[in-house]
mmCIF file of C-alpha atoms in Angstrom:
data_model
loop_
_atom_site.group_PDB
_atom_site.id
_atom_site.type_symbol
_atom_site.label_atom_id
_atom_site.label_comp_id
_atom_site.label_asym_id
_atom_site.label_seq_id
_atom_site.Cartn_x
_atom_site.Cartn_y
_atom_site.Cartn_z
ATOM 1 C CA MET A 1 0.000 0.000 0.000
ATOM 2 C CA LEU A 2 1.285 3.460 -0.863
ATOM 3 C CA GLU A 3 2.152 5.906 1.856
ATOM 4 C CA GLY A 4 0.123 9.085 1.986
ATOM 5 C CA LYS A 5 1.598 12.558 1.940
ATOM 6 C CA ARG A 6 1.014 13.100 5.663
ATOM 7 C CA GLN A 7 2.631 9.752 6.528
ATOM 8 C CA LYS A 8 5.745 10.717 4.565
ATOM 9 C CA GLN A 9 5.870 14.148 6.223
ATOM 10 C CA VAL A 10 5.569 12.720 9.735
ATOM 11 C CA ALA A 11 8.125 10.006 8.953
ATOM 12 C CA ALA A 12 10.608 12.601 7.677
ATOM 13 C CA VAL A 13 10.210 14.751 10.805
ATOM 14 C CA LEU A 14 10.590 11.731 13.102
ATOM 15 C CA GLU A 15 13.639 10.436 11.222
ATOM 16 C CA LYS A 16 15.413 13.802 11.400
ATOM 17 C CA GLU A 17 14.695 14.253 15.104
ATOM 18 C CA LEU A 18 15.548 10.635 15.952
ATOM 19 C CA ASN A 19 18.946 11.012 14.280
ATOM 20 C CA ASP A 20 19.656 14.032 16.492
ATOM 21 C CA ILE A 21 18.399 12.226 19.596
ATOM 22 C CA PHE A 22 20.515 9.138 18.894
ATOM 23 C CA GLN A 23 23.610 11.329 18.660
ATOM 24 C CA LYS A 24 22.690 13.277 21.786
ATOM 25 C CA LEU A 25 22.067 10.130 23.851
ATOM 26 C CA GLY A 26 25.183 8.402 22.518
ATOM 27 C CA LEU A 27 23.208 5.665 20.789
ATOM 28 C CA SER A 28 24.834 6.155 17.395
ATOM 29 C CA MET A 29 27.961 4.268 18.555
ATOM 30 C CA ILE A 30 27.190 1.070 20.501
ATOM 31 C CA ASN A 31 29.003 -2.251 20.945
ATOM 32 C CA GLY A 32 31.971 -1.234 18.823
ATOM 33 C CA GLY A 33 29.892 -0.255 15.820
ATOM 34 C CA MET A 34 27.697 2.406 14.328
ATOM 35 C CA VAL A 35 23.908 2.548 14.542
ATOM 36 C CA SER A 36 21.911 4.696 12.142
ATOM 37 C CA ILE A 37 18.270 5.108 11.307
ATOM 38 C CA ALA A 38 17.652 3.531 7.920
ATOM 39 C CA SER A 39 14.015 4.608 7.646
ATOM 40 C CA VAL A 40 10.845 5.395 9.549
ATOM 41 C CA LYS A 41 7.481 4.044 8.417
ATOM 42 C CA ILE A 42 4.217 5.373 9.819
ATOM 43 C CA THR A 43 0.891 3.531 9.856
ATOM 44 C CA PRO A 44 -1.993 5.296 8.056
ATOM 45 C CA ASP A 45 -3.628 6.191 11.394
ATOM 46 C CA LEU A 46 -0.330 7.804 12.553
ATOM 47 C CA PHE A 47 -0.404 5.806 15.817
ATOM 48 C CA ASP A 48 2.579 3.532 15.177
ATOM 49 C CA ALA A 49 6.044 4.356 13.884
ATOM 50 C CA ARG A 50 8.358 1.577 12.771
ATOM 51 C CA VAL A 51 11.958 2.683 13.110
ATOM 52 C CA TYR A 52 14.351 0.566 11.048
ATOM 53 C CA LEU A 53 17.904 0.628 12.380
ATOM 54 C CA SER A 54 20.969 -0.136 10.327
ATOM 55 C CA PHE A 55 23.989 -1.602 12.110
ATOM 56 C CA PHE A 56 27.547 -1.248 10.780
ATOM 57 C CA LYS A 57 30.277 -3.389 12.357
ATOM 58 C CA VAL A 58 28.148 -4.034 15.444
ATOM 59 C CA ASN A 59 29.187 -7.261 17.177
ATOM 60 C CA ASP A 60 25.664 -8.334 18.181
ATOM 61 C CA PRO A 61 22.785 -6.459 16.491
ATOM 62 C CA VAL A 62 20.100 -8.224 18.554
ATOM 63 C CA ASP A 63 21.777 -7.236 21.823
ATOM 64 C CA THR A 64 22.221 -3.682 20.560
ATOM 65 C CA LEU A 65 18.537 -3.534 19.621
ATOM 66 C CA LYS A 66 17.669 -4.563 23.192
ATOM 67 C CA ILE A 67 19.816 -1.717 24.551
ATOM 68 C CA ILE A 68 17.959 0.746 22.327
ATOM 69 C CA GLU A 69 14.576 -0.694 23.315
ATOM 70 C CA GLU A 70 15.518 -0.267 26.991
ATOM 71 C CA LYS A 71 16.068 3.433 26.281
ATOM 72 C CA ALA A 72 12.858 3.706 24.233
ATOM 73 C CA TRP A 73 11.082 5.657 26.980
ATOM 74 C CA GLU A 74 13.891 8.212 27.130
ATOM 75 C CA ILE A 75 13.981 8.444 23.327
ATOM 76 C CA LYS A 76 10.210 8.941 23.135
ATOM 77 C CA LYS A 77 10.258 11.560 25.889
ATOM 78 C CA GLU A 78 12.905 13.603 24.055
ATOM 79 C CA LEU A 79 11.143 13.134 20.713
ATOM 80 C CA THR A 80 7.795 14.213 22.151
ATOM 81 C CA ALA A 81 9.353 17.408 23.496
ATOM 82 C CA ARG A 82 10.827 18.202 20.081
ATOM 83 C CA VAL A 83 7.733 17.572 17.918
ATOM 84 C CA ARG A 84 4.932 18.562 20.310
ATOM 85 C CA HIS A 85 3.972 21.566 18.162
ATOM 86 C CA GLN A 86 3.949 19.565 14.936
ATOM 87 C CA LEU A 87 1.945 16.470 15.944
ATOM 88 C CA ARG A 88 -1.234 16.055 17.939
ATOM 89 C CA SER A 89 -0.225 12.719 19.369
ATOM 90 C CA MET A 90 3.089 10.936 19.501
ATOM 91 C CA PRO A 91 3.180 7.598 17.653
ATOM 92 C CA GLN A 92 4.291 4.448 19.472
ATOM 93 C CA LEU A 93 7.895 3.726 18.516
ATOM 94 C CA LYS A 94 8.816 0.190 17.526
ATOM 95 C CA PHE A 95 12.410 -0.592 16.621
ATOM 96 C CA TYR A 96 13.431 -3.150 14.002
ATOM 97 C CA ILE A 97 16.711 -4.328 12.512
ATOM 98 C CA ASP A 98 17.067 -3.233 8.899
ATOM 99 C CA ASP A 99 18.705 -6.113 7.067
ATOM 100 C CA THR A 100 18.757 -4.475 3.644
ATOM 101 C CA LEU A 101 22.556 -4.223 3.568
ATOM 102 C CA ASP A 102 22.888 -7.910 4.458
ATOM 103 C CA TYR A 103 20.461 -8.748 1.660
ATOM 104 C CA VAL A 104 22.431 -6.631 -0.834
ATOM 105 C CA ASP A 105 25.712 -8.307 0.193
ATOM 106 C CA LYS A 106 24.132 -11.739 -0.187
ATOM 107 C CA MET A 107 22.758 -10.907 -3.639
ATOM 108 C CA GLU A 108 26.104 -9.492 -4.796
ATOM 109 C CA SER A 109 27.942 -12.617 -3.668
ATOM 110 C CA LEU A 110 25.384 -14.812 -5.465
ATOM 111 C CA PHE A 111 25.773 -12.812 -8.695
ATOM 112 C CA LYS A 112 29.549 -13.029 -8.392
ATOM 113 C CA GLU A 113 29.303 -16.804 -7.890
ATOM 114 C CA ILE A 114 27.022 -17.152 -10.932
ATOM 115 C CA LYS A 115 29.416 -15.081 -13.055
ATOM 116 C CA GLU A 116 32.389 -17.231 -11.983
ATOM 117 C CA LYS A 117 30.525 -20.442 -12.829
ATOM 118 C CA ASP A 118 29.460 -18.956 -16.168
ATOM 119 C CA ASN A 119 33.085 -18.096 -16.960
ATOM 120 C CA GLU A 120 34.139 -21.652 -16.017
ATOM 121 C CA ILE A 121 31.508 -23.111 -18.347
ATOM 122 C CA LYS A 122 32.582 -20.822 -21.203
ATOM 123 C CA GLY A 123 36.220 -21.730 -20.580
ATOM 124 C CA SER A 124 35.533 -25.475 -20.676
ATOM 125 C CA LYS A 125 33.512 -25.180 -23.926
ATOM 126 C CA GLU A 126 36.344 -23.368 -25.693
ATOM 127 C CA GLU A 127 38.793 -26.215 -24.979
#
């Protein structure tokens, strides 16, 4: 389903403010790696916000996600203070691991493997 204009606007505001909050609270560098907000998706009723987090060189993404979820109240409190004049009600924040980069790496390795096998087949036919 396509996102509406208001959903995109709210998501953009939340993403910008969450990035600032993560830096302020020291959540952008956890467990020896970097955490960034990949995207924010808002439900059509604007009651739920799904925050997708991207992890770079983090030892244990699941453990890091738990740390962030433990600070969810503090994050929401700061976010509410920042956007109180722009939104009537603050959406519930739910954090998820964004595995898009892992998927891209997996696809690239598969394509590379296919290309190598294709070159092997071509090489054996020429002999």
